[in-house]
Coordinates of C-alpha atoms and ligand atoms in Angstrom, one line a residue:
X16 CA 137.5 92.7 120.3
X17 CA 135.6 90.0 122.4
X18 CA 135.2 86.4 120.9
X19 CA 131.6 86.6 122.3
X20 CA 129.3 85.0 119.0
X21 CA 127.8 87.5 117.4
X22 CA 124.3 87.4 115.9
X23 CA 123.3 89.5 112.8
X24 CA 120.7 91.7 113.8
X25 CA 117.4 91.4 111.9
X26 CA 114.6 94.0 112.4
X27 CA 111.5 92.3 112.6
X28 CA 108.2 94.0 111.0
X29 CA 105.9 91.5 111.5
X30 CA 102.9 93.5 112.5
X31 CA 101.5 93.4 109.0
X32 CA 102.5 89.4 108.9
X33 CA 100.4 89.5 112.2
X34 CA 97.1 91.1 110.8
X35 CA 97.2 89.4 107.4
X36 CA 97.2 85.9 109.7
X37 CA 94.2 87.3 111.5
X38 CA 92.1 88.3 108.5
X39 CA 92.9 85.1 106.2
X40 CA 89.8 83.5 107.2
X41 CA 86.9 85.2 105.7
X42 CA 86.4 84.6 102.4
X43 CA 84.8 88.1 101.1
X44 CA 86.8 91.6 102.0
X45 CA 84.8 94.3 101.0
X46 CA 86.0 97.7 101.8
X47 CA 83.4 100.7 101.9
X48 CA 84.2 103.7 101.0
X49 CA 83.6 107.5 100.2
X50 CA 85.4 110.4 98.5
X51 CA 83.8 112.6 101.5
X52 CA 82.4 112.2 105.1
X53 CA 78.4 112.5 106.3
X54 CA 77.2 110.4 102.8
X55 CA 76.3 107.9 105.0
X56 CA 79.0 105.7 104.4
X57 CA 78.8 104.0 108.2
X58 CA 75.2 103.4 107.8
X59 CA 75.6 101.6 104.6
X60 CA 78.1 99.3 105.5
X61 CA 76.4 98.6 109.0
X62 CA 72.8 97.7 107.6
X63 CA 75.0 96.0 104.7
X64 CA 76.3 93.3 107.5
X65 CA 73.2 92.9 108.7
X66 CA 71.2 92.2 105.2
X67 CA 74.2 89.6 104.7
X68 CA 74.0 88.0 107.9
X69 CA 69.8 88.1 107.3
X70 CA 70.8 85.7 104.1
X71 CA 72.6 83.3 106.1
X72 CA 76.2 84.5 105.5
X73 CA 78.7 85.0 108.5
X74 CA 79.9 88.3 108.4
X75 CA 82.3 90.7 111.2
X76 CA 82.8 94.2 111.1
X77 CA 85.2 96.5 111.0
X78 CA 84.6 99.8 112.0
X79 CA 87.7 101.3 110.9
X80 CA 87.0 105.1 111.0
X81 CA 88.7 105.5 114.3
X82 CA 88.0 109.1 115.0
X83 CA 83.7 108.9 113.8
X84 CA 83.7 105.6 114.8
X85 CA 79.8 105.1 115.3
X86 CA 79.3 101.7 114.0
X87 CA 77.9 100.4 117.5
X88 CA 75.5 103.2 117.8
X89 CA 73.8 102.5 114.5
X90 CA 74.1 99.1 115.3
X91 CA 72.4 99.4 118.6
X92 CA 75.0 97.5 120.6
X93 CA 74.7 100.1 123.8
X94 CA 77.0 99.5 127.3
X95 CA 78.9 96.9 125.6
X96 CA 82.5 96.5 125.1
X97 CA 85.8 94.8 124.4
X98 CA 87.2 92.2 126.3
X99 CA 90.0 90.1 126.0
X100 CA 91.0 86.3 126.3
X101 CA 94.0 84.9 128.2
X102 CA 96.3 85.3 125.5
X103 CA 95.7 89.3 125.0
X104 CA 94.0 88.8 121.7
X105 CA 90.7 91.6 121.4
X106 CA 87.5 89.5 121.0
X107 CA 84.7 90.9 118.7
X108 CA 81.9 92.0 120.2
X109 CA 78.9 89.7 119.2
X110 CA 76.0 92.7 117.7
X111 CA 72.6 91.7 116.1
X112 CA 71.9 88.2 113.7
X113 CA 75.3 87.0 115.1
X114 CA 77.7 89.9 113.0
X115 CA 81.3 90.7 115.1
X116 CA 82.2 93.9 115.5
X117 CA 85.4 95.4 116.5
X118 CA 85.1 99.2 116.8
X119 CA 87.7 101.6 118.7
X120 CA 84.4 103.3 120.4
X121 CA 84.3 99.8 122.3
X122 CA 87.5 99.7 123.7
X123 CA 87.0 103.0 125.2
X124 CA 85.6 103.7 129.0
X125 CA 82.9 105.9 127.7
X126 CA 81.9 106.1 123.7
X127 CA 82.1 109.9 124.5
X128 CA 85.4 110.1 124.9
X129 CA 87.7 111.4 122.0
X130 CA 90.3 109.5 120.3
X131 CA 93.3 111.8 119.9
X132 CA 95.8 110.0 118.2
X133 CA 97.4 111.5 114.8
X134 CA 99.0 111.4 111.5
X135 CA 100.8 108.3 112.2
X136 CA 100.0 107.2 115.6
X137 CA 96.5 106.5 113.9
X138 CA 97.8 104.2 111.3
X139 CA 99.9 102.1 114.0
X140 CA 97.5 101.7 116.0
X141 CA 94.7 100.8 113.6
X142 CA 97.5 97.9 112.5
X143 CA 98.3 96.8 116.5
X144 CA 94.5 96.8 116.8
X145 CA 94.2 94.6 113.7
X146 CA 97.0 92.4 114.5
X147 CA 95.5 91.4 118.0
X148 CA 91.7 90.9 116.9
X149 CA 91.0 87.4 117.4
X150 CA 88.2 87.2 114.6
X151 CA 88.0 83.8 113.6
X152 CA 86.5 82.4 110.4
X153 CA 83.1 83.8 108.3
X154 CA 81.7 84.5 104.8
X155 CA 82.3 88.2 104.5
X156 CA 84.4 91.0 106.5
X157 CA 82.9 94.4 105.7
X158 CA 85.4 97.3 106.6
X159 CA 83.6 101.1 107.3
X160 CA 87.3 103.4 106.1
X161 CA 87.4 106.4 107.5
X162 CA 86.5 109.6 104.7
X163 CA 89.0 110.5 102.2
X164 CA 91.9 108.6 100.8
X165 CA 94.5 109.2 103.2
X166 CA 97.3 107.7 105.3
X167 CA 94.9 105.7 108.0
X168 CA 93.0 104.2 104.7
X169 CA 96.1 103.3 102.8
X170 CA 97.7 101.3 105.9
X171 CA 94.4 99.7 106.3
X172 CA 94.2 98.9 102.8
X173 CA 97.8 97.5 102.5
X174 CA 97.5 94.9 105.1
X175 CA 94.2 93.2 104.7
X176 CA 95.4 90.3 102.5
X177 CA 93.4 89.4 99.1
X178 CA 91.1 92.6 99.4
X179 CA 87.6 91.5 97.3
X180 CA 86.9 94.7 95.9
X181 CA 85.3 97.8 97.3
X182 CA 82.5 99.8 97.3
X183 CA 82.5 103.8 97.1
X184 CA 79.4 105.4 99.0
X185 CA 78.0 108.9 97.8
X186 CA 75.2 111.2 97.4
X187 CA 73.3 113.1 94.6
X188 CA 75.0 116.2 95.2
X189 CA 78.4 115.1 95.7
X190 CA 78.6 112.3 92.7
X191 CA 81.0 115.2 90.9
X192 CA 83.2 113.4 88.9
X193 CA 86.3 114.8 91.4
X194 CA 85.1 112.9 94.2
X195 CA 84.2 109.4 92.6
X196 CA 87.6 109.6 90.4
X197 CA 89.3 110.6 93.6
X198 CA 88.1 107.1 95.2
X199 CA 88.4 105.0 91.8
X200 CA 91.7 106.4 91.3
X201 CA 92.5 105.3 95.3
X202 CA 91.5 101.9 94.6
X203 CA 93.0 101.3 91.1
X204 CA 96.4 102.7 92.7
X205 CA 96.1 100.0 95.1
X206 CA 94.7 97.5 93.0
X207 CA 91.7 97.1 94.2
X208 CA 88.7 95.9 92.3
X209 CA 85.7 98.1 91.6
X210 CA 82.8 96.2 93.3
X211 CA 80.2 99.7 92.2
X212 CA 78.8 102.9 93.6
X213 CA 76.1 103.5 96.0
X214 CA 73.8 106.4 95.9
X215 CA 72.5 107.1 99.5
X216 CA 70.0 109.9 100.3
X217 CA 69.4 108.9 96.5
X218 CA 65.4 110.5 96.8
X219 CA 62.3 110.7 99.6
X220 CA 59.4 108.8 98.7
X221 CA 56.6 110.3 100.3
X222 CA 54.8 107.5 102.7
X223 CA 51.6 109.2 102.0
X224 CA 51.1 110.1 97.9
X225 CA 54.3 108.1 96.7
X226 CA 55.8 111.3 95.2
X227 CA 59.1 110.7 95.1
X228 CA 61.8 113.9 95.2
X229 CA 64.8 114.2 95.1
X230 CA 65.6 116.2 97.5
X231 CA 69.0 116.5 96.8
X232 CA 69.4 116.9 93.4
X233 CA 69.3 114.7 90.2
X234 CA 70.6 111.5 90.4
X235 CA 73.4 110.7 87.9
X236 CA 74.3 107.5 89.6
X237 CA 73.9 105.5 86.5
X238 CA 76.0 108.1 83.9
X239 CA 78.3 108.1 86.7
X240 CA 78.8 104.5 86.7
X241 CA 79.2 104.2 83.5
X242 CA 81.4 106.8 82.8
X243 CA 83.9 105.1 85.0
X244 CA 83.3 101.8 83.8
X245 CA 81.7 100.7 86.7
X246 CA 77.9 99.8 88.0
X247 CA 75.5 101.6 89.8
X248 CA 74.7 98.5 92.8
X249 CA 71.6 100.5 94.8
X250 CA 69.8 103.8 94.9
X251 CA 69.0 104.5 99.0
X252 CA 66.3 106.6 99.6
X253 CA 66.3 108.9 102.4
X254 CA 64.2 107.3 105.1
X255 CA 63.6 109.4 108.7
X256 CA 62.5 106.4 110.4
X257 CA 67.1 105.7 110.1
X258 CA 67.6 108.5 112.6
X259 CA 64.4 107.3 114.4
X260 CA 66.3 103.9 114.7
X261 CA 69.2 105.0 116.1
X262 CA 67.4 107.1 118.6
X263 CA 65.7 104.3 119.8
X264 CA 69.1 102.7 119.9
X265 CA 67.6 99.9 117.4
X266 CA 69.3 98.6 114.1
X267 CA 66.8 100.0 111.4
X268 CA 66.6 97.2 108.7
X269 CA 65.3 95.1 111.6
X270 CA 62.8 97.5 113.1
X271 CA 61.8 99.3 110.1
X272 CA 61.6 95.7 108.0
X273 CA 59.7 97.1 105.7
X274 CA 61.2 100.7 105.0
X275 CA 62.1 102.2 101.6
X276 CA 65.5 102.2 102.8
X277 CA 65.6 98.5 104.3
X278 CA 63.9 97.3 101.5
X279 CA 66.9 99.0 99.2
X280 CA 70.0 97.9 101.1
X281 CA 68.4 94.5 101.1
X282 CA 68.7 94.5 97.1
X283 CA 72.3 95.9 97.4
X284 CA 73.3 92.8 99.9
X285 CA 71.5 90.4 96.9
X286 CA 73.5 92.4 94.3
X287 CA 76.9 92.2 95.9
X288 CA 76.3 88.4 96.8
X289 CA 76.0 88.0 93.0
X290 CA 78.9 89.7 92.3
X291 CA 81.4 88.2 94.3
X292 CA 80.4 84.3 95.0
X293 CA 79.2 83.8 90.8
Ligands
ATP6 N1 69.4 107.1 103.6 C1 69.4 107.8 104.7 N2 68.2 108.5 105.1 C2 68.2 109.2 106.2 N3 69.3 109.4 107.1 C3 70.5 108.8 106.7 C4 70.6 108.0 105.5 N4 71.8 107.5 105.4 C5 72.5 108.0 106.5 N5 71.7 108.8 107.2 C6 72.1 109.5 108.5 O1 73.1 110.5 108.1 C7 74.0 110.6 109.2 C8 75.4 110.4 108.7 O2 75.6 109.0 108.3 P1 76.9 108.2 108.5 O3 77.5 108.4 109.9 O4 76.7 106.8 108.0 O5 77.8 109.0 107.4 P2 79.4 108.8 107.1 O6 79.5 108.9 105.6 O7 79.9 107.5 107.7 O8 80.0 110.0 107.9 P3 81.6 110.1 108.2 O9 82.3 109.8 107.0 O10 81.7 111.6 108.6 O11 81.9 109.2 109.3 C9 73.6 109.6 110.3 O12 72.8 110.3 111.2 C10 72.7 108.6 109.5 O13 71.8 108.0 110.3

């Protein structure tokens, strides 16, 4: 046997050290999301950012649903992309009132091109992705989760440092108490505070008569909430001018100032800010 010095080997995982040094600088973390895809989920925490950053907080995105990522659509932020400084780290891409996003759709040649990573390709790369993101400082860092509760969403979850809380995004006809215990039930697993549910597609207002329907089924938002011990932070109406928006490649609250919808997601910003800086 050689003389040669030998030095213990030490595996180093520092990927997770890596993001949480990345994310420490915002003060807010709020995580959205839902017990099951197409409730809108993307929307709310898109026009969310924007509402914030329209009440002078800094905010950045996260659009962490890497498969449906659509956050730059409904954002409007068209023919843009990724870049990167000297160093290799990603830099956000700078979208409306000053909000960073980060979004796999912007790293990619065309947004029409499918991301085919799985199982757990998906969760390392969401944490490399994470871990290069050169994101600075700001108020709040609103993260879109993919749908569900499963392995992309836990490693997301596990290395954000000091998580504020979340919020779980749902609809009339799919607040069953199985779906909003399934994502209560994620975040109290993974100790993560409550922050409230949001009803979207919540009713139609009609612009004419101001009948209001519910197009969807009763609400039960409220008995929801307080069934699981929890608060009901905004009803969003269903508002076909949000479809219009992103058609016209426009964020809506901005172009549609004074929609039902805008007008709602507004009051959700003003609630959340009351929750987490009193
Ligand atoms: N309140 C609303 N009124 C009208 N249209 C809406 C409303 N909320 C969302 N939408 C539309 O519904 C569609 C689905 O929304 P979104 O992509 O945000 O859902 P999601 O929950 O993020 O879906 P997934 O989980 O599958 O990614 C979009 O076209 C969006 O513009």
């Amino acid at each position: 046997m050689s003389n040669d010095k030998k030095i213990p080997f030490k595996p180093t995982f520092n990927l997770t050290q890596d993001v949480e040094k990345k994310l420490r600088n915002f003060k807010y973390k709020i995580l959205v999301l839902s017990g099951k895809g197409g409730v809108g989920k993307t929307f709310i925490s898109s026009m969310l950012s924007l509402a914030l950053a329209e009440k002078a907080r800094t905010v950045a995105i996260l659009d962490a649903d890497i498969h449906g990522s659509s956050i730059p659509s409904i954002l409007g932020l068209h023919g843009t992309r990724h870049y990167a400084d000297e160093e290799g780290n990603i830099l956000p891409v700078e979208g409306p009132l000053g909000v960073k996003v980060v979004a796999v759709n912007l790293m990619l040649d065309s947004p029409d091109l499918p991301v085919v990573w799985r199982g757990p390709l998906v969760s390392r790369a969401i944490l490399d992705l994470l871990s290069k993101v050169k994101w600075g400082s700001g108020d709040y860092l609103i993260v879109d989760l993919p749908p569900g509760t499963g392995d992309a969403i836990i490693t997301i979850t596990q290395s954000i440092p000091s998580i504020t809380g979340a919020i779980i995004v749902t609809a009339p006809n799919m607040l069953s108490e199985t779906i909003v215990s399934k994502a209560i039930n994620f975040a109290a697993k993974n100790n993560i505070r409550l922050l409230g549910i949001v009803e979207n597609l919540s009713y139609y207002k009609c612009p004419h008569c101001g009948r209001i329907s519910q197009v969807l089924g009763k609400s039960t938002g409220e008995q929801l909430a307080g069934k699981f011990g929890t608060r009901l932070l905004a009803k969003i109406p269903i508002d076909p001018s949000i479809n219009d928006a992103i058609d016209q490649g426009v964020p809506y609250i901005l172009a549609y100032k004074d929609g039902e919808a805008a007008k709602a997601i507004r009051s959700l910003a003003d609630e959340l800010i009351s929750i987490v800086e009193s």
